[in-house]
Amino acid sequence: MQPYLQLASLRLTTTIPLSQKIFSGKLLVTPEAMAAMAYIVLWAAALFVFAALLHWVYRWNHPKANGKLPPGSLGIPLLGETMQFFAPNPSNDLSDFVKNRVKRYGSIFKTSIVGRPVVVSADPDMNYFVFQQEGKLFESWYPDTFTEIFGRDNVGSLHGFMYKYLKTLVLRLYGQENLKAVLLGETDAACRGSLAAWAAQPSVELKEGISTKLIGYEPSKSSESLRKNFVAFIRGLISFPINIPGTAYHECMEGRKNAMKVLKGMMKERMADPNRKCEDFFDHVIQELRREKPLLTETIALDLMFVLLFASFETTALALTLGVKLLTENPKVVDALREEHDAVVRNRKDPDAPVTWAEYRSMKFTNQVIMEMVRIANIVPGIFRKALQDVEIKGYTIPAGWGIMVCPPAVHLNPEIYEDPLAFNPWRWQNKPEITGGTKHFMAFGGGLRFCVGTDLSRVLMATFIHSLVTKYSWKTVKGGNVVRTPGLGFPDGFHIQLVPRS
Ligand code: HEM
């Protein structure tokens, strides 16, 4: 007999109430009846859990808000739309993830990625507003997985006093003054040296060449090990964040761990050498740590080094790699560049003299080319913020605590803003005022308070690279160059070129 029928028959056949049977000291309830009760309790519990689950799923998709939320789906609980977000995009065009949702919901929509509800903005006004409200209505925030990767004390996660202090420190090295006095000469020399070395080889894998020889530190044991770990790190950065052995994400975290070990070693070595000259940014940081009452902690210093190394290893190298690919496909642009740079060389007393600041500033067309390269490269496909309070914008409410992803590619590739947006057309920037910060229509380097501190350095680097490339060499593609983008980074993979000295 089914246990619940047994319980029913027990109720019908007995004249003594059940409680009396139990409390009378004699066990009058049969084991079958006990099993039946347990069965019912289990069923009730299962029903309760099921109802709670349904409620949770409902709440996941209909979160509470003091106003109208933007349209969009929060996907399946916990996972949200993370998988779709991380799907690779083999083109320079906007990812399908953003493109499809903009088509369906408009330029402001909600989603959920890596465990957080996020409002994505492809709307130039909203993006601008978000940047202007840094520290007021919004603050810099990156999903937990990004923070794990870059370190909890990375500059993007710091606010207030410590953030301002770090920014001043970074700007001391990468600001205009040092750029003019030191970095322009250094990058120019590095570009000349690298290109001459490449010309002596049958071919060079461009991305590898640029990030290791050009922007990397002096070749030493530790920098080689750092580079290897960075490669693992970067491969994982563009992967789905599951931290179990065998996944690219796990490799990335291991890469970070090892890179941090190398950085720690370098720090220890330099701290122990009181006579060391201040040569690079690391030395500046060491000087700060040596102060009597240092404001920096070792952890913050190491996270800062890590982020800066990443920024200089990767971002500019990616933009330049894609840039050379675009130049290769657009010989007219190369002709116009040659005209500008050959004139610079002609106007010098010594044609082999280093690039001067005045020369750099005179390279108007080169500046247009660089703007166009970074517009199409879209190196940073998402800039993240968090709402500090409920924010009303464009008829929607962004609840306090929600993430916001400003999406620069959606602006840079919007045909209403840039005609024929996928065309590489530097002339579109002609006669436009020089852009020195983020604008509503150009946000490759961010905007507002958090505007990229490396902007000027990366522009100088790209300009000096182009100068050496077009004045001294011609080149052809030997292999590869397929573009593969993911929300982490996008780049032409395995792009090999061969340099031939110009006669
Ligand atoms: C093509 C090259 C580059 C691009 C496209 C780029 C892009 C960006 C963007 C979009 C941001 C804003 C992030 C945000 O608002 O959350 C940013 C911030 C930053 N960038 Fe760059 N960057 C480039 C090169 C560099 C270089 C070469 C360095 C360092 C040497 C650098 C260092 C930084 C730092 C430290 C920040 C954080 C600033 C802050 O939080 O205030 N970047 N970058």
Coordinates of C-alpha atoms and ligand atoms in Angstrom, one line a residue:
M1 CA 0.0 0.0 0.0
Q2 CA 1.2 3.5 -0.8
P3 CA 2.5 5.2 2.4
Y4 CA 0.0 8.1 2.2
L5 CA -2.9 5.6 1.9
Q6 CA -1.5 3.8 5.0
L7 CA -1.6 7.1 6.9
A8 CA -5.2 7.7 5.8
S9 CA -6.2 4.2 7.0
L10 CA -4.4 4.8 10.3
R11 CA -6.5 8.0 10.8
L12 CA -9.7 6.1 10.0
T13 CA -9.1 2.9 12.0
T14 CA -7.8 4.5 15.2
T15 CA -9.9 6.1 17.9
I16 CA -7.0 7.5 19.9
P17 CA -5.6 10.8 18.6
L18 CA -2.2 10.5 17.1
S19 CA -0.5 12.9 19.6
Q20 CA -1.8 10.7 22.5
K21 CA -0.4 7.7 20.9
I22 CA 3.0 9.3 20.7
F23 CA 3.1 11.0 24.1
S24 CA 1.7 8.1 26.0
G25 CA 5.1 6.6 26.0
K26 CA 4.2 3.6 23.9
L27 CA 5.1 3.8 20.2
L28 CA 1.6 3.4 18.6
V29 CA 2.6 4.9 15.2
T30 CA 3.7 2.2 12.9
P31 CA 6.9 2.5 10.9
E32 CA 4.8 2.7 7.7
A33 CA 2.9 5.7 9.1
M34 CA 6.3 7.4 10.0
A35 CA 7.5 6.7 6.5
A36 CA 4.3 8.2 5.1
M37 CA 4.7 11.3 7.2
A38 CA 8.3 11.7 6.1
Y39 CA 7.2 11.2 2.5
I40 CA 4.7 14.1 2.9
V41 CA 7.2 16.3 4.6
L42 CA 9.7 15.6 1.8
W43 CA 7.1 16.4 -0.8
A44 CA 6.2 19.6 1.0
A45 CA 9.8 20.6 1.2
A46 CA 10.4 19.8 -2.5
L47 CA 7.3 21.9 -3.4
F48 CA 8.6 24.7 -1.3
V49 CA 12.0 24.6 -2.9
F50 CA 10.4 24.4 -6.3
A51 CA 8.2 27.4 -5.6
A52 CA 11.2 29.3 -4.1
L53 CA 13.2 28.4 -7.2
L54 CA 10.4 29.6 -9.5
H55 CA 10.2 32.8 -7.5
W56 CA 14.0 33.3 -7.7
V57 CA 13.9 32.7 -11.5
Y58 CA 11.1 35.1 -11.8
R59 CA 12.9 37.7 -9.6
W60 CA 16.1 37.1 -11.7
N61 CA 14.3 38.2 -14.8
H62 CA 12.0 40.8 -13.1
P63 CA 14.4 42.5 -10.6
K64 CA 12.9 45.1 -8.4
A65 CA 13.4 48.7 -9.4
N66 CA 12.1 52.1 -8.5
G67 CA 11.2 52.9 -12.1
K68 CA 11.3 51.4 -15.6
L69 CA 14.3 49.2 -16.3
P70 CA 15.8 49.3 -19.8
P71 CA 14.5 46.5 -22.1
G72 CA 16.5 43.3 -22.5
S73 CA 17.0 39.9 -21.0
L74 CA 18.9 38.9 -17.9
G75 CA 19.3 35.4 -19.4
I76 CA 19.4 32.3 -17.3
P77 CA 20.0 32.6 -13.6
L78 CA 23.6 33.1 -12.5
L79 CA 25.1 32.5 -16.0
G80 CA 23.0 35.3 -17.4
E81 CA 24.1 36.0 -21.0
T82 CA 27.8 35.5 -20.3
M83 CA 28.3 32.8 -22.9
Q84 CA 26.8 35.0 -25.7
F85 CA 28.8 37.9 -24.5
F86 CA 32.1 36.0 -24.8
A87 CA 31.4 34.6 -28.3
P88 CA 34.3 35.5 -30.6
N89 CA 33.7 38.0 -33.4
P90 CA 35.8 37.3 -36.5
S91 CA 35.5 40.9 -37.9
N92 CA 36.1 44.5 -37.3
D93 CA 32.4 45.0 -37.0
L94 CA 30.4 45.3 -33.8
S95 CA 29.9 42.0 -32.0
D96 CA 26.7 40.1 -32.7
F97 CA 26.0 40.3 -29.0
V98 CA 25.6 44.1 -29.1
K99 CA 24.4 44.4 -32.7
N100 CA 21.5 42.0 -32.2
R101 CA 20.4 43.5 -28.9
V102 CA 20.6 47.1 -30.2
K103 CA 18.4 46.1 -33.1
R104 CA 15.9 44.4 -30.8
Y105 CA 15.9 46.7 -27.8
G106 CA 17.5 50.0 -28.8
S107 CA 20.8 51.6 -27.8
I108 CA 20.2 51.1 -24.1
F109 CA 19.5 47.6 -22.9
K110 CA 20.0 45.3 -19.9
T111 CA 21.8 42.0 -19.7
S112 CA 23.6 40.0 -17.1
I113 CA 27.3 39.0 -17.5
V114 CA 29.5 37.1 -15.1
G115 CA 26.9 37.2 -12.4
R116 CA 25.8 40.8 -12.4
P117 CA 23.0 42.8 -14.0
V118 CA 24.5 45.3 -16.4
V119 CA 23.0 48.1 -18.5
V120 CA 24.8 48.3 -21.8
S121 CA 24.9 51.7 -23.5
A122 CA 25.5 52.2 -27.2
D123 CA 24.0 55.7 -26.8
P124 CA 26.6 58.5 -27.2
D125 CA 24.7 60.9 -24.8
M126 CA 24.4 58.3 -22.1
N127 CA 28.1 57.3 -22.5
Y128 CA 29.2 60.9 -22.1
F129 CA 26.9 61.4 -19.1
V130 CA 28.3 58.3 -17.4
F131 CA 31.9 59.5 -17.9
Q132 CA 31.1 63.0 -16.6
Q133 CA 29.5 61.5 -13.5
E134 CA 32.6 59.5 -12.3
G135 CA 32.7 59.5 -8.5
K136 CA 29.2 61.1 -8.3
L137 CA 26.4 59.0 -9.8
F138 CA 28.8 56.3 -11.1
E139 CA 32.2 54.9 -10.3
S140 CA 34.7 52.8 -12.0
W141 CA 33.9 49.1 -11.5
Y142 CA 34.9 46.0 -13.4
P143 CA 33.3 42.5 -13.0
D144 CA 34.8 40.4 -10.3
T145 CA 36.6 38.1 -12.7
F146 CA 38.4 41.1 -14.3
T147 CA 39.3 42.3 -10.8
E148 CA 40.7 38.9 -10.0
I149 CA 42.8 39.1 -13.1
F150 CA 44.1 42.6 -12.7
G151 CA 44.3 42.6 -8.9
R152 CA 42.0 44.0 -6.3
D153 CA 44.2 47.0 -5.9
N154 CA 44.5 47.8 -9.6
V155 CA 44.1 51.5 -10.5
G156 CA 40.6 50.9 -12.1
S157 CA 39.3 49.6 -8.8
L158 CA 40.8 52.3 -6.6
H159 CA 38.9 55.5 -5.8
G160 CA 39.4 58.7 -3.9
F161 CA 42.7 59.7 -2.4
M162 CA 44.7 56.6 -3.4
Y163 CA 43.4 56.8 -7.0
K164 CA 44.4 60.5 -7.3
Y165 CA 47.8 59.8 -5.9
L166 CA 48.5 56.9 -8.3
K167 CA 47.3 59.0 -11.2
T168 CA 49.7 61.8 -10.4
L169 CA 52.5 59.2 -10.1
V170 CA 51.6 57.7 -13.5
L171 CA 51.2 61.0 -15.2
R172 CA 54.7 62.1 -13.9
L173 CA 56.1 59.5 -16.3
Y174 CA 53.6 59.4 -19.1
G175 CA 52.6 63.1 -19.1
Q176 CA 53.5 65.6 -21.9
E177 CA 56.6 66.9 -20.1
N178 CA 58.4 63.6 -19.8
L179 CA 57.1 62.5 -23.2
K180 CA 58.8 65.5 -24.8
A181 CA 62.0 65.2 -22.8
V182 CA 62.5 61.5 -22.7
L183 CA 59.9 59.2 -24.1
L184 CA 59.7 60.6 -27.7
G185 CA 63.5 59.9 -28.1
E186 CA 63.2 56.5 -26.5
T187 CA 60.3 55.3 -28.6
D188 CA 61.8 56.7 -31.8
A189 CA 65.1 54.8 -31.1
A190 CA 63.2 51.6 -30.2
C191 CA 61.2 51.8 -33.4
R192 CA 64.2 52.3 -35.6
G193 CA 66.1 49.5 -33.9
S194 CA 63.2 47.0 -34.1
L195 CA 62.4 47.7 -37.7
A196 CA 66.1 47.4 -38.7
A197 CA 66.2 44.0 -36.9
W198 CA 63.0 42.9 -38.6
A199 CA 64.3 43.8 -42.0
A200 CA 67.2 41.4 -41.5
Q201 CA 64.7 38.5 -41.0
P202 CA 62.7 36.7 -43.7
S203 CA 59.5 37.8 -41.9
V204 CA 58.2 38.9 -38.6
E205 CA 55.0 38.1 -36.6
L206 CA 53.9 41.7 -36.2
K207 CA 52.0 41.6 -32.9
E208 CA 54.8 39.6 -31.3
G209 CA 57.4 41.8 -32.7
I210 CA 55.8 45.0 -31.5
S211 CA 54.9 43.9 -28.0
T212 CA 58.1 42.2 -27.2
K213 CA 60.9 44.1 -28.8
L214 CA 59.4 47.5 -29.0
I215 CA 57.4 48.1 -25.9
G216 CA 58.9 45.4 -23.6
Y217 CA 61.6 45.9 -21.1
E218 CA 65.3 45.3 -21.8
P219 CA 65.7 41.6 -22.8
S220 CA 66.7 39.9 -19.6
K221 CA 65.8 36.6 -18.0
S222 CA 63.1 38.1 -15.9
S223 CA 61.5 40.1 -18.8
E224 CA 61.5 36.9 -20.9
S225 CA 59.7 35.0 -18.2
L226 CA 57.4 38.0 -17.7
R227 CA 56.5 38.0 -21.4
K228 CA 55.8 34.3 -21.5
N229 CA 53.4 34.6 -18.5
F230 CA 51.8 37.6 -20.1
V231 CA 51.1 35.6 -23.3
A232 CA 49.3 33.0 -21.1
F233 CA 47.6 35.7 -19.2
I234 CA 46.3 37.5 -22.3
R235 CA 45.0 34.3 -23.9
G236 CA 42.9 33.7 -20.9
L237 CA 41.7 37.2 -20.6
I238 CA 39.6 36.7 -23.6
S239 CA 38.0 33.5 -22.4
F240 CA 35.0 32.4 -20.4
P241 CA 35.8 32.7 -16.7
I242 CA 35.8 29.2 -15.4
N243 CA 38.8 28.7 -13.1
I244 CA 39.5 24.9 -13.3
P245 CA 42.7 23.4 -14.6
G246 CA 42.7 23.0 -18.4
T247 CA 40.7 26.2 -19.1
A248 CA 42.2 29.3 -20.7
Y249 CA 40.9 31.3 -17.7
H250 CA 42.8 29.1 -15.3
E251 CA 45.9 29.5 -17.5
C252 CA 45.4 33.2 -17.3
M253 CA 45.2 33.2 -13.5
E254 CA 48.4 31.1 -13.4
G255 CA 50.0 33.6 -15.8
R256 CA 49.1 36.4 -13.5
K257 CA 50.4 34.5 -10.5
N258 CA 53.7 33.8 -12.2
A259 CA 54.0 37.4 -13.7
M260 CA 53.4 38.7 -10.2
K261 CA 56.2 36.4 -8.9
V262 CA 58.6 37.8 -11.4
L263 CA 57.5 41.4 -10.6
K264 CA 58.0 40.7 -6.9
G265 CA 61.5 39.4 -7.6
M266 CA 62.3 42.5 -9.6
M267 CA 61.0 44.7 -6.9
K268 CA 63.1 43.0 -4.2
E269 CA 66.2 43.2 -6.3
R270 CA 65.7 46.9 -7.0
M271 CA 64.8 47.7 -3.4
A272 CA 68.0 46.1 -2.3
D273 CA 70.1 48.3 -4.6
P274 CA 70.3 51.8 -3.1
N275 CA 72.5 53.0 -6.0
R276 CA 70.2 52.1 -8.8
K277 CA 69.4 55.0 -11.2
C278 CA 65.7 55.9 -11.9
E279 CA 65.3 54.5 -15.4
D280 CA 61.8 53.3 -15.8
F281 CA 58.4 53.5 -14.2
F282 CA 59.2 50.6 -11.9
D283 CA 62.1 52.7 -10.5
H284 CA 59.7 55.6 -9.8
V285 CA 57.5 53.3 -7.9
I286 CA 60.4 51.9 -5.9
Q287 CA 61.4 55.5 -5.0
E288 CA 57.8 56.0 -3.7
L289 CA 58.1 52.8 -1.6
R290 CA 61.4 53.9 -0.1
R291 CA 59.9 57.1 1.3
E292 CA 59.9 57.4 5.1
K293 CA 56.2 57.1 5.3
P294 CA 55.2 55.6 2.0
L295 CA 51.6 56.0 0.8
L296 CA 52.0 53.1 -1.5
T297 CA 51.8 49.5 -0.2
E298 CA 53.7 46.8 -2.0
T299 CA 50.4 45.2 -3.2
I300 CA 49.2 48.4 -4.7
A301 CA 52.6 49.0 -6.3
L302 CA 52.7 45.5 -7.8
D303 CA 49.1 45.7 -9.1
L304 CA 49.9 49.0 -10.6
M305 CA 53.0 47.6 -12.4
F306 CA 51.0 44.7 -13.6
V307 CA 48.2 46.9 -15.1
L308 CA 50.8 49.3 -16.7
L309 CA 52.7 46.4 -18.2
F310 CA 49.5 45.0 -19.6
A311 CA 48.5 48.4 -20.9
S312 CA 51.8 49.0 -22.6
F313 CA 52.4 45.4 -23.8
E314 CA 49.0 45.0 -25.3
T315 CA 46.9 48.0 -26.1
T316 CA 49.2 49.9 -28.4
A317 CA 50.7 46.8 -29.9
L318 CA 47.2 45.6 -30.9
A319 CA 46.2 48.9 -32.3
L320 CA 49.4 49.1 -34.3
T321 CA 49.2 45.5 -35.6
L322 CA 45.7 46.1 -36.8
G323 CA 46.8 49.5 -38.1
V324 CA 49.6 48.0 -40.3
K325 CA 47.1 45.5 -41.6
L326 CA 44.8 48.3 -42.5
L327 CA 47.7 50.2 -44.2
T328 CA 48.6 47.1 -46.1
E329 CA 45.1 47.0 -47.5
N330 CA 45.0 50.7 -48.3
P331 CA 48.1 51.7 -50.3
K332 CA 46.6 55.2 -51.0
V333 CA 46.9 55.9 -47.3
V334 CA 50.6 54.7 -47.3
D335 CA 51.3 57.0 -50.2
A336 CA 49.8 60.0 -48.3
L337 CA 51.8 59.0 -45.2
R338 CA 55.0 58.8 -47.2
E339 CA 54.5 62.2 -48.6
E340 CA 54.1 63.7 -45.1
H341 CA 57.1 61.8 -43.6
D342 CA 59.5 62.2 -46.6
A343 CA 58.9 66.0 -46.3
V344 CA 59.8 65.8 -42.6
V345 CA 63.1 64.0 -43.5
R346 CA 63.8 66.4 -46.3
N347 CA 63.5 69.4 -43.9
R348 CA 66.1 68.0 -41.6
K349 CA 69.8 68.8 -41.7
D350 CA 70.6 65.2 -40.9
P351 CA 68.1 62.9 -42.5
D352 CA 68.9 60.3 -39.8
A353 CA 68.3 62.6 -36.9
P354 CA 65.8 61.5 -34.2
V355 CA 62.2 62.8 -34.5
T356 CA 61.8 66.1 -32.6
W357 CA 58.7 67.2 -30.8
A358 CA 58.0 69.9 -33.4
E359 CA 58.2 67.3 -36.2
Y360 CA 55.9 65.0 -34.3
R361 CA 53.4 67.8 -33.8
S362 CA 53.6 68.7 -37.5
M363 CA 52.5 65.2 -38.6
K364 CA 48.8 66.1 -39.2
F365 CA 47.9 63.3 -41.6
T366 CA 49.6 60.8 -39.4
N367 CA 47.4 62.0 -36.5
Q368 CA 44.4 61.4 -38.7
V369 CA 45.6 57.9 -39.5
I370 CA 46.2 57.1 -35.8
M371 CA 42.6 58.4 -35.0
E372 CA 41.2 56.1 -37.7
M373 CA 43.3 53.1 -36.5
V374 CA 42.1 53.4 -32.9
R375 CA 38.5 54.1 -34.0
I376 CA 38.4 50.8 -36.0
A377 CA 40.6 48.8 -33.6
N378 CA 38.2 49.4 -30.7
I379 CA 40.9 48.0 -28.4
V380 CA 38.6 48.5 -25.3
P381 CA 35.2 47.1 -26.3
G382 CA 33.6 47.8 -23.0
I383 CA 34.2 50.4 -20.3
F384 CA 32.6 49.5 -17.0
R385 CA 31.0 51.5 -14.2
K386 CA 28.7 50.9 -11.3
A387 CA 25.6 53.0 -10.3
L388 CA 26.2 54.5 -6.8
Q389 CA 22.5 55.3 -6.5
D390 CA 19.3 54.9 -8.5
V391 CA 19.9 56.9 -11.7
E392 CA 17.2 58.1 -14.1
I393 CA 18.3 58.4 -17.6
K394 CA 16.6 58.6 -21.0
G395 CA 13.3 57.4 -19.4
Y396 CA 14.9 54.4 -17.7
T397 CA 16.1 53.7 -14.2
I398 CA 19.4 52.1 -13.5
P399 CA 19.2 50.7 -9.9
A400 CA 21.9 51.4 -7.4
G401 CA 24.6 48.7 -7.5
W402 CA 24.0 47.7 -11.2
G403 CA 26.8 47.7 -13.6
I404 CA 27.0 49.9 -16.7
M405 CA 29.0 49.0 -19.8
V406 CA 29.7 51.9 -22.1
C407 CA 30.3 50.4 -25.5
P408 CA 32.7 52.5 -27.6
P409 CA 32.5 50.3 -30.7
A410 CA 28.8 50.9 -30.9
V411 CA 29.5 54.6 -31.3
H412 CA 32.7 54.3 -33.4
L413 CA 30.9 52.0 -35.9
N414 CA 27.6 53.8 -36.0
P415 CA 26.9 54.8 -39.6
E416 CA 24.9 57.8 -38.4
I417 CA 28.1 59.1 -36.8
Y418 CA 30.8 57.8 -39.1
E419 CA 29.8 57.3 -42.8
D420 CA 30.7 53.9 -44.1
P421 CA 32.1 53.1 -40.7
L422 CA 34.1 50.0 -41.6
A423 CA 36.0 51.8 -44.3
F424 CA 39.6 52.9 -43.3
N425 CA 39.4 56.5 -44.2
P426 CA 41.8 58.8 -42.3
W427 CA 40.5 61.8 -44.4
R428 CA 37.3 61.7 -42.4
W429 CA 39.3 63.4 -39.6
Q430 CA 40.5 66.2 -41.9
N431 CA 39.8 69.7 -40.6
K432 CA 38.3 68.4 -37.4
P433 CA 39.6 70.0 -34.1
E434 CA 42.2 67.8 -32.4
I435 CA 40.7 65.5 -29.8
T436 CA 42.5 65.6 -26.5
G437 CA 39.9 63.9 -24.3
G438 CA 36.9 61.7 -24.8
T439 CA 34.0 63.2 -26.8
K440 CA 30.4 61.9 -27.4
H441 CA 31.6 60.4 -30.7
F442 CA 35.1 59.3 -29.9
M443 CA 35.9 57.3 -26.8
A444 CA 38.7 54.9 -27.7
F445 CA 40.7 56.2 -24.7
G446 CA 37.6 56.5 -22.5
G447 CA 36.5 59.9 -21.1
G448 CA 36.0 62.1 -18.1
L449 CA 38.2 61.6 -15.0
R450 CA 39.4 58.2 -16.0
F451 CA 40.5 59.2 -19.5
C452 CA 43.5 57.0 -20.4
V453 CA 46.8 58.3 -19.0
G454 CA 48.7 56.5 -21.7
T455 CA 47.0 58.2 -24.7
D456 CA 49.8 60.6 -25.5
L457 CA 52.4 57.9 -25.1
S458 CA 50.6 55.5 -27.4
R459 CA 50.1 58.2 -30.0
V460 CA 53.8 59.1 -29.9
L461 CA 54.7 55.4 -30.2
M462 CA 52.4 54.9 -33.2
A463 CA 53.6 58.0 -34.9
T464 CA 57.3 57.2 -34.5
F465 CA 56.7 53.6 -35.6
I466 CA 54.9 54.9 -38.8
H467 CA 57.7 57.4 -39.4
S468 CA 60.4 54.7 -39.5
L469 CA 58.2 52.3 -41.3
V470 CA 57.1 54.4 -44.2
T471 CA 60.4 56.4 -44.7
K472 CA 62.7 53.5 -44.6
Y473 CA 60.8 50.4 -45.8
S474 CA 58.1 48.9 -47.9
W475 CA 56.5 45.7 -46.8
K476 CA 54.3 42.9 -47.8
T477 CA 52.1 40.4 -46.0
V478 CA 53.6 36.9 -45.8
K479 CA 51.0 35.1 -43.8
G480 CA 47.8 35.4 -41.8
G481 CA 46.1 38.4 -40.5
N482 CA 42.6 37.1 -39.7
V483 CA 40.9 39.3 -37.3
V484 CA 39.5 37.5 -34.2
R485 CA 37.8 39.7 -31.5
T486 CA 36.4 38.7 -28.2
P487 CA 35.1 41.0 -25.4
G488 CA 38.6 40.9 -23.9
L489 CA 40.6 42.0 -26.9
G490 CA 40.6 41.7 -30.7
F491 CA 43.5 41.4 -33.1
P492 CA 44.7 40.0 -36.3
D493 CA 46.2 36.7 -35.5
G494 CA 49.5 35.4 -36.9
F495 CA 50.0 38.4 -39.1
H496 CA 53.5 38.1 -40.7
I497 CA 55.0 40.8 -42.8
Q498 CA 58.3 41.0 -44.6
L499 CA 60.2 44.4 -44.6
V500 CA 62.2 45.5 -47.6
P501 CA 64.4 48.6 -47.3
R502 CA 63.4 51.4 -49.6
S503 CA 65.9 52.2 -52.3
Ligands
HEM1 C1 45.9 52.3 -28.1 C2 46.3 52.3 -26.9 C3 45.4 52.5 -25.7 C4 44.0 52.4 -25.6 C5 43.0 52.2 -26.7 C6 43.7 52.7 -24.2 C7 42.4 52.7 -23.8 C8 42.0 53.0 -22.5 C9 40.7 53.3 -22.0 C10 39.4 53.2 -22.8 C11 40.7 53.6 -20.7 C12 39.5 54.0 -19.8 C13 39.2 52.9 -18.8 C14 38.0 53.3 -17.9 O1 37.5 54.4 -18.0 O2 37.6 52.4 -17.1 C15 42.1 53.6 -20.3 C16 42.6 53.8 -19.0 C17 43.9 53.6 -18.7 N1 45.0 53.4 -19.5 FE1 44.9 53.2 -21.5 N2 44.8 52.8 -23.5 C18 45.9 52.7 -24.3 C19 47.2 52.8 -24.0 C20 47.7 52.9 -22.7 C21 49.1 52.9 -22.3 C22 50.2 52.8 -23.3 C23 49.1 53.0 -21.0 C24 50.2 53.1 -20.0 C25 51.4 53.3 -20.3 C26 47.7 53.1 -20.5 C27 47.4 53.2 -19.2 C28 46.1 53.4 -18.7 C29 45.7 53.5 -17.3 C30 46.7 53.5 -16.1 C31 44.3 53.7 -17.3 C32 43.5 53.9 -16.0 C33 43.2 55.4 -15.9 C34 42.2 55.6 -14.8 O3 41.6 54.7 -14.2 O4 42.1 56.8 -14.4 N3 46.9 53.0 -21.6 N4 42.9 53.2 -21.4

